[in-house]
Coordinates of C-alpha atoms and ligand atoms in Angstrom, one line a residue:
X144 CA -30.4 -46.5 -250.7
X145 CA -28.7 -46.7 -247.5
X146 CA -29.4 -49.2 -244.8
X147 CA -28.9 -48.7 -241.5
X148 CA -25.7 -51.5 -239.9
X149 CA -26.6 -54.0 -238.1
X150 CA -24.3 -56.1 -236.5
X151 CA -25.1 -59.0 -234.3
X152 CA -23.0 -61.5 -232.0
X153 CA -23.7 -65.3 -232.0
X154 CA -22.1 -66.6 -228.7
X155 CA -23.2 -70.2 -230.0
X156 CA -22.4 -72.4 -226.5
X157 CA -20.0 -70.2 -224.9
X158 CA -19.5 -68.5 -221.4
X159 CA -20.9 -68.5 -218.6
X160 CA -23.2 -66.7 -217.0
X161 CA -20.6 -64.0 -214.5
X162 CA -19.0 -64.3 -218.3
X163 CA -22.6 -63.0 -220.1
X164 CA -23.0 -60.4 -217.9
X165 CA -19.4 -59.2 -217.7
X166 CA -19.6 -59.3 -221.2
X167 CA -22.9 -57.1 -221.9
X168 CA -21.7 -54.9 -219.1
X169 CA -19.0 -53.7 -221.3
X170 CA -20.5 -53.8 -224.4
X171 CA -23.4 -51.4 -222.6
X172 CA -20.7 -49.5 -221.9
X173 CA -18.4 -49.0 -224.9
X174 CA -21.9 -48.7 -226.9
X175 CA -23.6 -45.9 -224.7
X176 CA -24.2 -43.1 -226.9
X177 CA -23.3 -44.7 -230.5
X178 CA -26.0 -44.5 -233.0
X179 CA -23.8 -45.9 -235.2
X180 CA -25.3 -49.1 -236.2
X181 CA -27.9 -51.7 -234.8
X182 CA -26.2 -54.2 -232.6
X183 CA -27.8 -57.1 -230.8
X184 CA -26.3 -60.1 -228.8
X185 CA -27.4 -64.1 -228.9
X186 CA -26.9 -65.8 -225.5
X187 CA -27.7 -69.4 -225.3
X188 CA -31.0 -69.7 -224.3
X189 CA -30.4 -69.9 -220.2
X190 CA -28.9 -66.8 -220.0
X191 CA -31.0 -64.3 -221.8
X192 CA -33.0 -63.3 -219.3
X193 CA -30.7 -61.9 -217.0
X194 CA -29.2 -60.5 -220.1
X195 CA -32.1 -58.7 -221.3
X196 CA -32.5 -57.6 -217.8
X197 CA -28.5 -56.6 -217.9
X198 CA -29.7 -54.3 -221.3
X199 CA -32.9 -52.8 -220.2
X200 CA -32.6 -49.1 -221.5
X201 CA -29.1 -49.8 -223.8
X202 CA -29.8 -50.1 -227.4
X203 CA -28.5 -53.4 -227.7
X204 CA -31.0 -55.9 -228.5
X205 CA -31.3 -59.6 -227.8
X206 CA -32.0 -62.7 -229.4
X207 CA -31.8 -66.4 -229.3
X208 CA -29.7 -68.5 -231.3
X209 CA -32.9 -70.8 -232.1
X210 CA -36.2 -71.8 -231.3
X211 CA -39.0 -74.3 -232.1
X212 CA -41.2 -74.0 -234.4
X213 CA -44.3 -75.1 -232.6
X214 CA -46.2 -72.7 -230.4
X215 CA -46.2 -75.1 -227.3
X216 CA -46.6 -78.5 -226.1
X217 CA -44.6 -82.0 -225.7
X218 CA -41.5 -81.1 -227.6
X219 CA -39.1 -81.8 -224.7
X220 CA -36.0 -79.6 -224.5
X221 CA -37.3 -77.0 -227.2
X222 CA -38.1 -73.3 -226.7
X223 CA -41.1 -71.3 -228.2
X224 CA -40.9 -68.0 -229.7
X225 CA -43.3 -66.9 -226.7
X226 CA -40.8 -68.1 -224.5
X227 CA -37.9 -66.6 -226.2
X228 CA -40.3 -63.3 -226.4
X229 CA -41.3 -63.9 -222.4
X230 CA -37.9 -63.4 -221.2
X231 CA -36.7 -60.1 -223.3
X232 CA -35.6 -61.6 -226.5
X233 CA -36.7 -59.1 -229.6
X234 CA -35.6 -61.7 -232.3
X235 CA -34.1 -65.3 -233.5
X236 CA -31.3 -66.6 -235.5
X237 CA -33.0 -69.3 -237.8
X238 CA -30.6 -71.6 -240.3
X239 CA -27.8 -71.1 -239.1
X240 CA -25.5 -73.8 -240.7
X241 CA -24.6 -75.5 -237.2
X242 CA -28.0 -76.0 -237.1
X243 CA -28.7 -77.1 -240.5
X244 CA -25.4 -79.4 -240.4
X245 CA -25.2 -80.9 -237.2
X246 CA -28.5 -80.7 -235.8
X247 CA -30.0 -81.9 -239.5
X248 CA -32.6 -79.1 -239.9
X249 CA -34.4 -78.8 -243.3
X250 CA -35.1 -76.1 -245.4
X251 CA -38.5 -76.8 -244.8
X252 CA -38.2 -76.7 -241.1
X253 CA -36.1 -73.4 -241.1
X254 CA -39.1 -72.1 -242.9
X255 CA -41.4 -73.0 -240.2
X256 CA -39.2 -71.7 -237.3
X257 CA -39.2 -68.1 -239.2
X258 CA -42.9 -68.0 -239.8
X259 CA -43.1 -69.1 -235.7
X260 CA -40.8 -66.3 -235.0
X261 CA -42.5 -63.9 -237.1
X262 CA -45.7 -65.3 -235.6
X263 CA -45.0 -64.2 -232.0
X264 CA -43.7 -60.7 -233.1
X265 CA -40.1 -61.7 -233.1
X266 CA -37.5 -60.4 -236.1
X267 CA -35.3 -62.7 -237.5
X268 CA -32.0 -63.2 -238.7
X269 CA -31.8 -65.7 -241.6
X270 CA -28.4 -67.8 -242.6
X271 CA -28.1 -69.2 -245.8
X272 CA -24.2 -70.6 -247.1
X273 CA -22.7 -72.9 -249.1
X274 CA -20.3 -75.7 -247.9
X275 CA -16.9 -75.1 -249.2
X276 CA -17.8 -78.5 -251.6
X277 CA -21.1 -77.1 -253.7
X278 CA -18.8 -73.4 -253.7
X279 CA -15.9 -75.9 -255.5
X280 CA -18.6 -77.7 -257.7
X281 CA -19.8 -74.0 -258.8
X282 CA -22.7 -74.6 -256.5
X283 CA -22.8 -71.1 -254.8
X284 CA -25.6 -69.3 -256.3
X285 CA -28.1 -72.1 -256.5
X286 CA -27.5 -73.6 -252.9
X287 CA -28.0 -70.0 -251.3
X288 CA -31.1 -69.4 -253.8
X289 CA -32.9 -72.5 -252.6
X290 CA -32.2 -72.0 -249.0
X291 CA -33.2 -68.2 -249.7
X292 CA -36.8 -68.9 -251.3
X293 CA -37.6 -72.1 -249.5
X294 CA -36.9 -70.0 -246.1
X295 CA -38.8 -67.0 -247.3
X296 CA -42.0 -69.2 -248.6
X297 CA -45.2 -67.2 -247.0
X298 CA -43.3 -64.6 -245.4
X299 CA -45.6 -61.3 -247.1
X300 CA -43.8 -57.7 -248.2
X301 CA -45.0 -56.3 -244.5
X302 CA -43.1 -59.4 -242.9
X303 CA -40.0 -59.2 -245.2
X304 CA -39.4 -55.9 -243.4
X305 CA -38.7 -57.9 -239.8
X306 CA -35.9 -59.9 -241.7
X307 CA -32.9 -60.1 -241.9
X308 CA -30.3 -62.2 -244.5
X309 CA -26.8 -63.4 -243.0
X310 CA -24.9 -64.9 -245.7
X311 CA -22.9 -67.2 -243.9
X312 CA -20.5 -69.7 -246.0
X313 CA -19.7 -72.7 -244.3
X314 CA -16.3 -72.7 -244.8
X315 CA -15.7 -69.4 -243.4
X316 CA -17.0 -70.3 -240.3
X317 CA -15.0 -70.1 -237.2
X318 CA -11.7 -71.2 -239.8
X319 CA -10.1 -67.9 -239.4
X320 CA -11.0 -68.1 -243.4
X321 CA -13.3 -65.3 -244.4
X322 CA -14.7 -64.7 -247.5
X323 CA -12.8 -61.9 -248.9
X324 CA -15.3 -58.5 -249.2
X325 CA -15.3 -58.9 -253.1
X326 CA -16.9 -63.0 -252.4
X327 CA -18.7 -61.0 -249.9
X328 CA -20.6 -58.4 -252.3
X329 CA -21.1 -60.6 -254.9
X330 CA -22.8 -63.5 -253.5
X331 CA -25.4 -60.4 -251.5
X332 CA -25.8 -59.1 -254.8
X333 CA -27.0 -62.1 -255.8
X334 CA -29.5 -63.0 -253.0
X335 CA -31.1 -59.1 -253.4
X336 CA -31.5 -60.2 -256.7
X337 CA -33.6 -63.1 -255.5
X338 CA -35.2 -61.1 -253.5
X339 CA -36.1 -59.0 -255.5
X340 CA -37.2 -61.4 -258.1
X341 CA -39.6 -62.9 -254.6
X342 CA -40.8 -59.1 -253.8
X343 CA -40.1 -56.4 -255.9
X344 CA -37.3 -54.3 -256.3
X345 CA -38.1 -51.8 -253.6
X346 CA -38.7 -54.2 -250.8
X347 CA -35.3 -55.9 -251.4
X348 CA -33.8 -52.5 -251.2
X349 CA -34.7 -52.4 -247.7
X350 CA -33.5 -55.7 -246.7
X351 CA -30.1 -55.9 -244.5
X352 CA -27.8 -58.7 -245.6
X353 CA -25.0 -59.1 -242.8
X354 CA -21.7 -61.1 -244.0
X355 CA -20.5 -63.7 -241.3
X356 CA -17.7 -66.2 -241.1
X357 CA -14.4 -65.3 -239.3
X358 CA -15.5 -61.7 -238.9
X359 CA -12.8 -60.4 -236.3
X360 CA -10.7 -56.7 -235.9
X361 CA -8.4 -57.0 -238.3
X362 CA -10.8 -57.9 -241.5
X363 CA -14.1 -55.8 -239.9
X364 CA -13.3 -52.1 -241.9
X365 CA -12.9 -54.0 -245.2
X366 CA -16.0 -56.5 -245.2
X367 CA -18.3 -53.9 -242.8
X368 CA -16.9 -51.5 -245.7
X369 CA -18.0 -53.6 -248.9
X370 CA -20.7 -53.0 -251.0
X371 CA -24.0 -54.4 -250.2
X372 CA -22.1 -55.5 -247.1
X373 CA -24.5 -54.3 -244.5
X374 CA -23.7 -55.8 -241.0
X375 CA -22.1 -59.0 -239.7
X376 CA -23.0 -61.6 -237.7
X377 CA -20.4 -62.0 -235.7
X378 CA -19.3 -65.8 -233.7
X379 CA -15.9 -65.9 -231.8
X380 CA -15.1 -62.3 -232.0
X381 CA -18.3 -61.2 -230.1
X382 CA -17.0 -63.6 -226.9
X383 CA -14.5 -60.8 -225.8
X384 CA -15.6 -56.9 -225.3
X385 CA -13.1 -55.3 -227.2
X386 CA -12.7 -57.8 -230.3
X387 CA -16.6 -57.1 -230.7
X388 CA -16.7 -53.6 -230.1
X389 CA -14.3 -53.1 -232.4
X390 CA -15.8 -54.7 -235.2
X391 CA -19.1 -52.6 -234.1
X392 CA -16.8 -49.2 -234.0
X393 CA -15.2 -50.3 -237.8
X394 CA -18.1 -49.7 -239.8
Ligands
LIG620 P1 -17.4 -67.0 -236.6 O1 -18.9 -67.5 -236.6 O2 -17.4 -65.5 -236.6 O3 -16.8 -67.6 -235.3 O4 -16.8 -67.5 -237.8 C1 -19.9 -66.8 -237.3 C2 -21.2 -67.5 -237.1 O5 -21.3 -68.7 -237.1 O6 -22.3 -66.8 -237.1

């Protein structure tokens, strides 16, 4: 089967806020009219309002980069789903490995933040990766498993279809290293057949698994262009109009 592109940009902490809407300005833009692929943006959390506001009536989506996975309350300096929902985000990054290496979150609590996401009618964009020392100890394929099925615990067939996998390895992030598209392809292979060991084989059919690491012009056509390759999540190379909408324009 044949699933639609999407590609996303991750603008982690980056610009500011004449810089976010410069940005999506362009991006409106240089998109207006493509049907191409699915595209969506990820501002840090104080700007996505105005940039929603910036996108009303484009077909560029937005999310944010995180959120909490606890509906409300005294969590000082988190951010519900609700909220995230409140001010014009339409999904959430969850696991992403900054998060899961610096910031220490769990398996077990990126599993909570997609069922709060899912919860409050967000999608979401899953990460799973493996550091470049488990990919050296042959650890690949079990590390992205676990992080897979421990995400996806609870999440039904109807749910699934809100999802979406980036497979992310660590050590192709923001190194200039990507994972070359044969890497690429076989390690999404592999989690579609996880998933479809979780679901059946027709549900992970219909699941998009976007590559990211060090995505950028130059190496978009190839990895956009590999099997089971079927978007990117995108980090520096979405910071700068053209960089990004060339990636979007090389699938
Ligand atoms: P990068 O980041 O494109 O800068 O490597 C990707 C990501 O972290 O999502």
């Amino acid at each position: 089967m044949t699933r639609r592109a999407f590609i996303a940009g991750n603008w982690k902490m980056n610009l500011d806020r004449r810089g976010a809407l410069r940005l999506v300005a362009a991006l409106a833009e240089g998109l207006a009219g493509d049907e191409r692929c699915d595209v969506a943006v990820c501002p840090p959390f104080v700007y996505i309002d105005e940039v929603a506001r910036a996108l009303a009536g484009s077909k560029i989506r937005v999310g944010g980069q995180n959120l909490c996975d606890q509906p409300e309350g005294a969590f000082t300096g988190e951010i519900s789903a609700r909220m995230l929902r409140d001010v014009g985000a339409e999904l959430a990054i969850v696991g992403h490995s900054e998060r899961r290496h610096l910031f220490g979150e769990s398996d077990e609590l990126v599993r909570s933040k997609l069922r709060a996401a899912l919860d409050e009618g967000l999608d979401a964009i899953l990460c799973v990766g493996e550091t470049l020392d488990e990919r050296t100890a042959g650890q690949t394929e079990s590390v992205i498993a676990r992080q897979l099925t421990r995400g996806l615990e609870g999440v039904s067939d109807a749910e699934l279809e809100r999802v979406t996998i980036a497979y992310e390895p660590v050590w192709a992030i923001g190194t200039g290293q990507n994972a070359t598209p044969a890497e690429a392809s076989e390690a999404h292979a592999y989690l579609r057949g996880v998933l479809s060991g979780l679901y059946d084989d027709s549900s992970a059919e219909r699941v998009r698994i976007q590559y990211g690491g060090s995505v950028k012009p130059s190496n978009a056509a190839e990895l956009l262009g590999a099997r089971e390759v079927d978007g990117a999540l995108v980090g520096g190379a979405s910071l700068e109009p053209d960089s990004f909408l060339q990636i979007v324009r090389s699938r």
